[in-house]
PDB file of C-alpha atoms in Angstrom:
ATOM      1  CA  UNK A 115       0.000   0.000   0.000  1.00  0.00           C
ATOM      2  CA  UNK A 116       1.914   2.786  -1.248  1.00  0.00           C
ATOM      3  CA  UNK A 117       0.842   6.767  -1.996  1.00  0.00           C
ATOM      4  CA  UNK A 118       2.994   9.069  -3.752  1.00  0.00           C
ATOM      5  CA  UNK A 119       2.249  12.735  -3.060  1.00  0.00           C
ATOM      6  CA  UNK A 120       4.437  15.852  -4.328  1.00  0.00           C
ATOM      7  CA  UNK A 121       4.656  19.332  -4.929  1.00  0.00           C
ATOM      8  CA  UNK A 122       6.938  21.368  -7.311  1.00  0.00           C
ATOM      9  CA  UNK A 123      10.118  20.413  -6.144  1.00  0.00           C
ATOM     10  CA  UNK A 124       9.366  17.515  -3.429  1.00  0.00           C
ATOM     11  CA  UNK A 125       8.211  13.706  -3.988  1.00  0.00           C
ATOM     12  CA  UNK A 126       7.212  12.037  -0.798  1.00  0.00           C
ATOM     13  CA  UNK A 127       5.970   7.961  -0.958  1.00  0.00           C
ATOM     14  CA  UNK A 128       3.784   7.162   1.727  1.00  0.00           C
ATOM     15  CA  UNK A 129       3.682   3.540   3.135  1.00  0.00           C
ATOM     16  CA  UNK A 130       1.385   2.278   5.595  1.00  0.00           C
ATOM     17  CA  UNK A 131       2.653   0.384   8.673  1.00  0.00           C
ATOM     18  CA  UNK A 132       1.214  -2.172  10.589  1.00  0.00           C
ATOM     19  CA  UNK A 133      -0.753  -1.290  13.448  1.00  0.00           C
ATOM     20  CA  UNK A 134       1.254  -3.009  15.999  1.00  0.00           C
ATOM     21  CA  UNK A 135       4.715  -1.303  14.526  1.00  0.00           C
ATOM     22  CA  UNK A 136       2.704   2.467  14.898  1.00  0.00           C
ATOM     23  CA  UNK A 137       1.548   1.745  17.987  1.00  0.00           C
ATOM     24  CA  UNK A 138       5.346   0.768  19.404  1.00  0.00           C
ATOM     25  CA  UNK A 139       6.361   3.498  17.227  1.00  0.00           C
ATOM     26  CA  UNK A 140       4.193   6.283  19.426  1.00  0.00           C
ATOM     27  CA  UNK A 141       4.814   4.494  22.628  1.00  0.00           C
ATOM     28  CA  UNK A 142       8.546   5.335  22.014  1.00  0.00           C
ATOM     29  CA  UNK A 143       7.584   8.485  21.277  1.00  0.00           C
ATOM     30  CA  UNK A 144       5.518   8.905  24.885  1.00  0.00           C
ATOM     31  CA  UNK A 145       2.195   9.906  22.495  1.00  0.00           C
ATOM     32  CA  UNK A 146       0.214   7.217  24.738  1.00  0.00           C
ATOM     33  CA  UNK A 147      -2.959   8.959  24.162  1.00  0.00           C
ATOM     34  CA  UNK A 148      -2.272   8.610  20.384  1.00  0.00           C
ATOM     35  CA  UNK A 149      -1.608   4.917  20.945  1.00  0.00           C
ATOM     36  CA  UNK A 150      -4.451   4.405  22.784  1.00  0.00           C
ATOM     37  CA  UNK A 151      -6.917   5.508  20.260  1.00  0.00           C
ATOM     38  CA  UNK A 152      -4.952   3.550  17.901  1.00  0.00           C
ATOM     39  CA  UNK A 153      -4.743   0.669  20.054  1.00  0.00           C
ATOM     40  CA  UNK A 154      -8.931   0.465  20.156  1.00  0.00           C
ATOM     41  CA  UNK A 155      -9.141   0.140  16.869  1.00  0.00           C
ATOM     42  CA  UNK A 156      -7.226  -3.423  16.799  1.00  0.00           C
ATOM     43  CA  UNK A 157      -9.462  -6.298  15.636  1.00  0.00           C
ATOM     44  CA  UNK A 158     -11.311  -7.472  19.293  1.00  0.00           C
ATOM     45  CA  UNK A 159     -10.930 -10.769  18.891  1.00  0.00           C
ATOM     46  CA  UNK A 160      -7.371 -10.590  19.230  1.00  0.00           C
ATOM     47  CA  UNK A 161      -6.006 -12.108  22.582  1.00  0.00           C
ATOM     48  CA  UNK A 162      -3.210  -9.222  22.540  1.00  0.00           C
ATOM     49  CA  UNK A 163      -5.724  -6.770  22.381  1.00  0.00           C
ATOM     50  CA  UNK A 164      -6.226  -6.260  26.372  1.00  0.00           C
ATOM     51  CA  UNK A 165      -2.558  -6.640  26.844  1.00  0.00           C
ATOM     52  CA  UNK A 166      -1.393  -4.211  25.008  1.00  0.00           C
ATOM     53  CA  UNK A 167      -3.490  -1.721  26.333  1.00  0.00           C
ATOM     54  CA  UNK A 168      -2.465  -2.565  29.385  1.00  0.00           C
ATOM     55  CA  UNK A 169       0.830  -1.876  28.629  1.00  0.00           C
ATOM     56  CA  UNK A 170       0.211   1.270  26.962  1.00  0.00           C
ATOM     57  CA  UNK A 171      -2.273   2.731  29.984  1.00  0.00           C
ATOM     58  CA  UNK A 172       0.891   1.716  32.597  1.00  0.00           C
ATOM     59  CA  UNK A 173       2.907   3.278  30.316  1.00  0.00           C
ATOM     60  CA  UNK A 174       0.820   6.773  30.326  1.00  0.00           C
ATOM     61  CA  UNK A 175      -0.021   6.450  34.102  1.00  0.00           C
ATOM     62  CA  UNK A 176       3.959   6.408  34.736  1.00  0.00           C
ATOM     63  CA  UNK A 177       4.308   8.868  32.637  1.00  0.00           C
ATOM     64  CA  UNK A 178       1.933  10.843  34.193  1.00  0.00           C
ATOM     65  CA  UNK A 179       3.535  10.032  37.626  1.00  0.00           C
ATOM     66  CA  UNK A 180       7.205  11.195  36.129  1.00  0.00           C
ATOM     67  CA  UNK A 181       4.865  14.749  34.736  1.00  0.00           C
ATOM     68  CA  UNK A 182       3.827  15.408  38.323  1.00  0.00           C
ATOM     69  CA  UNK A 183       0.248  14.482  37.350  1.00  0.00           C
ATOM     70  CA  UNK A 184      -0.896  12.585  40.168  1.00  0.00           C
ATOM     71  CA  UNK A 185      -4.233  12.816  40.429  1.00  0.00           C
ATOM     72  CA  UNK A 186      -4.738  11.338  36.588  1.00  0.00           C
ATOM     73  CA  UNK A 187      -1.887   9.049  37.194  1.00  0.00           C
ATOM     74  CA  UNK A 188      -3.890   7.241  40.184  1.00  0.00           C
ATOM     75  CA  UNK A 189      -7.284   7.830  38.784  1.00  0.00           C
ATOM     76  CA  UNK A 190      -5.896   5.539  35.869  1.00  0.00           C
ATOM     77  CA  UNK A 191      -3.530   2.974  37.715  1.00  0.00           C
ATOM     78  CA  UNK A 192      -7.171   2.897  39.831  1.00  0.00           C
ATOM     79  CA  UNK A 193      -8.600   2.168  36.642  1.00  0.00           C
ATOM     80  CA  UNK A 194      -6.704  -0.868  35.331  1.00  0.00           C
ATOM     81  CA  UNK A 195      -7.055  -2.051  38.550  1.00  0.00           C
ATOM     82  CA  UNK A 196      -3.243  -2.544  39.609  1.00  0.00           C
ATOM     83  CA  UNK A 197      -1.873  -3.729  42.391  1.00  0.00           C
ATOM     84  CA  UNK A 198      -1.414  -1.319  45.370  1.00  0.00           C
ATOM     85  CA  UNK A 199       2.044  -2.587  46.187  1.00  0.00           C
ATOM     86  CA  UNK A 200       2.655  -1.944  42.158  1.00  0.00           C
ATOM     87  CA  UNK A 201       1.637   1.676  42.633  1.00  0.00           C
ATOM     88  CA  UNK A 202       3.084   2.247  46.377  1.00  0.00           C
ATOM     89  CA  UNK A 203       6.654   0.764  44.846  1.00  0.00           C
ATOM     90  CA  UNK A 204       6.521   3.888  41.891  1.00  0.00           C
ATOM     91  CA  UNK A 205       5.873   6.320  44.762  1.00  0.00           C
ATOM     92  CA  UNK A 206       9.845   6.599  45.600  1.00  0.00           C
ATOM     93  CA  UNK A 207       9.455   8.395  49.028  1.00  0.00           C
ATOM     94  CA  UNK A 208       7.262   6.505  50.546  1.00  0.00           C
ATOM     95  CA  UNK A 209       9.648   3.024  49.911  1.00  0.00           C
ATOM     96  CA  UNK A 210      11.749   3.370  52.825  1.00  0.00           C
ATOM     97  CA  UNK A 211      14.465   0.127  51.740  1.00  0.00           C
ATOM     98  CA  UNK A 212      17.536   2.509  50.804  1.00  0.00           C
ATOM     99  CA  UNK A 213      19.570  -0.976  49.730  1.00  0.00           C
ATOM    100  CA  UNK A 214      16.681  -1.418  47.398  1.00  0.00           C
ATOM    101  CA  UNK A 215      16.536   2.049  45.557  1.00  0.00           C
ATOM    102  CA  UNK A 216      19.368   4.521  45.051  1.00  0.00           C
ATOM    103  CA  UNK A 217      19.383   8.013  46.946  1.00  0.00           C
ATOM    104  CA  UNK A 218      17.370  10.762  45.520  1.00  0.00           C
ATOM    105  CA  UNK A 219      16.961  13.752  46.157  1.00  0.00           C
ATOM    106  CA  UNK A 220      13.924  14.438  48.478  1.00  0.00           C
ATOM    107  CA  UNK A 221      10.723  15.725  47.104  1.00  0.00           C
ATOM    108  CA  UNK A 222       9.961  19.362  46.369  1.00  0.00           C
ATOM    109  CA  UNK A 223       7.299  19.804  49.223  1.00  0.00           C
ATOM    110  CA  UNK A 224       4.112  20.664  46.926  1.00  0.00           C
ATOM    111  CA  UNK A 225       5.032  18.069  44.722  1.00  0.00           C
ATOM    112  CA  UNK A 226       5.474  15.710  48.215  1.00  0.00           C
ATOM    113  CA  UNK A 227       1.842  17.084  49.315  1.00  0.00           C
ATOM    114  CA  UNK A 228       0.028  16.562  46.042  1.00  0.00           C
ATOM    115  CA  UNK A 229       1.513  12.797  45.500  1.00  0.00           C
ATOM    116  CA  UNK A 230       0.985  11.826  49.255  1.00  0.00           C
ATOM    117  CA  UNK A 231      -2.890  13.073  48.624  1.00  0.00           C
ATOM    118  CA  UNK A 232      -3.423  11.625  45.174  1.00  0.00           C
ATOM    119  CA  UNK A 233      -1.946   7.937  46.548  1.00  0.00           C
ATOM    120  CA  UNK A 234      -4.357   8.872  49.837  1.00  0.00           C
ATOM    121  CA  UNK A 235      -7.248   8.945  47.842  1.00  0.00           C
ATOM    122  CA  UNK A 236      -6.121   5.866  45.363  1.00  0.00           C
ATOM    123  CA  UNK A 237      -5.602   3.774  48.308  1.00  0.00           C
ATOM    124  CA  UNK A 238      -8.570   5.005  49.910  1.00  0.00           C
ATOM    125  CA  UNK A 239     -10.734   3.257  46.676  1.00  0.00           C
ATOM    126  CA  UNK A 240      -8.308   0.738  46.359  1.00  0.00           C
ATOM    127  CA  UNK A 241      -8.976  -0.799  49.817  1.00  0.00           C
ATOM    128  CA  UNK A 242     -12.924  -0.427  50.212  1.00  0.00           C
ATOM    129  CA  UNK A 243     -12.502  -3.229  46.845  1.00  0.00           C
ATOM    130  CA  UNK A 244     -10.026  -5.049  48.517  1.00  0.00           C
ATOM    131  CA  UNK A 245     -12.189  -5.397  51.495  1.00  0.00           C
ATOM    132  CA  UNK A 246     -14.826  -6.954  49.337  1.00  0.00           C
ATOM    133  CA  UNK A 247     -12.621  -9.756  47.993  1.00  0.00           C
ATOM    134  CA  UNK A 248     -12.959 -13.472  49.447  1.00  0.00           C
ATOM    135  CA  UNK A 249      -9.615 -14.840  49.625  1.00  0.00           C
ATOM    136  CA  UNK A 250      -8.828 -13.913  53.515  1.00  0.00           C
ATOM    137  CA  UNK A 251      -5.307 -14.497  52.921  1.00  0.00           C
ATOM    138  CA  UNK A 252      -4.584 -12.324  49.995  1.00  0.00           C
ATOM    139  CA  UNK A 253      -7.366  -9.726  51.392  1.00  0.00           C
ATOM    140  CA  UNK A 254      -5.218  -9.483  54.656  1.00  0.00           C
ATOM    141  CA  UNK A 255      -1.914  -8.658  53.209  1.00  0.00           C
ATOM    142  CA  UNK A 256      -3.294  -6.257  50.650  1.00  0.00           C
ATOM    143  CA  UNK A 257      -5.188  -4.469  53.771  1.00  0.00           C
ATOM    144  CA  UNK A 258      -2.181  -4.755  55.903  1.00  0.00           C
ATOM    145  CA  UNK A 259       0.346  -3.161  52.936  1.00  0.00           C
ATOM    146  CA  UNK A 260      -2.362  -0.481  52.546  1.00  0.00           C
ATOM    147  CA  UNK A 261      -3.075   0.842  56.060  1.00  0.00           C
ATOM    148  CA  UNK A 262       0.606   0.850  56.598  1.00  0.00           C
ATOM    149  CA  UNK A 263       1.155   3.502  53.569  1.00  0.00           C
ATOM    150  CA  UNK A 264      -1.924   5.087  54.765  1.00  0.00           C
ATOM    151  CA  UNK A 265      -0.704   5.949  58.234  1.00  0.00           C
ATOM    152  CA  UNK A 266       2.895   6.578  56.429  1.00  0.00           C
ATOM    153  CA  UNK A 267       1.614   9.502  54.289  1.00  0.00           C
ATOM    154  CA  UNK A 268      -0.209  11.030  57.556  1.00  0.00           C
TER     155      UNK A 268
END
């Protein structure tokens, strides 16, 4: 599938790409939104389908975390439904094993306040559902990993 397009002194030949190679293509290129509409137009009865948009929402909820957009980051992470340990270990201030993650600097303090009270809120969703679950086992580490951030980031 070629198109060839010019004007008076420029030729250009267009080729289309496969979906999947655009889609990595804009992912590289952090245009996740882009992706993402992209991405819903693969054929549904594909079994990749869900998994790569998956990948591409992490992808634009980290990138949203690395942005200082908080609030979206963990309205989407909340969203796909990923783990709270998952989201607490991206939260570098709060993960208090230095032999674990290098030293960096610490935090401006808005930029502290307004990630503490974006994971708050996440958590705050994130463990009413958890609370709902059957497996006692699972439910109790989950709760026990979350009310120990909580009462870290007050």
């Amino acid at each position: 599938n070629l198109a060839v397009a010019s004007s008076d002194n420029t030729c250009w030949i267009l080729r289309q790409l496969p979906m999947d190679q655009q889609i990595d293509e804009l992912m590289q290129r952090q245009q996740f939104e882009e992706a993402l509409a992209l991405s819903t137009r693969l054929d549904k009865a594909d079994p990749r389908r869900e998994e790569k948009l998956l990948k591409i929402n992490k992808a634009f909820a980290l990138s949203e975390l690395q942005k200082k957009n908080y609030t979206r980051a963990m309205s989407t992470y909340a969203k796909l439904n990923v783990s709270p340990m998952e989201v607490i270990s991206l939260v570098p201030f709060l993960v208090r094993d230095s032999s674990a993650a290098p030293a960096r600097p610490a935090p401006d303090p808005a930029d502290h306040e307004a990630a503490v009270s974006a994971l708050i809120e996440y958590l705050t969703q994130r463990r009413l559902s958890v609370a709902k679950r059957g497996d006692e086992a699972t439910k109790f580490q989950y709760l026990e990993t979350i009310d120990t951030t909580l009462l870290r980031c007050y």
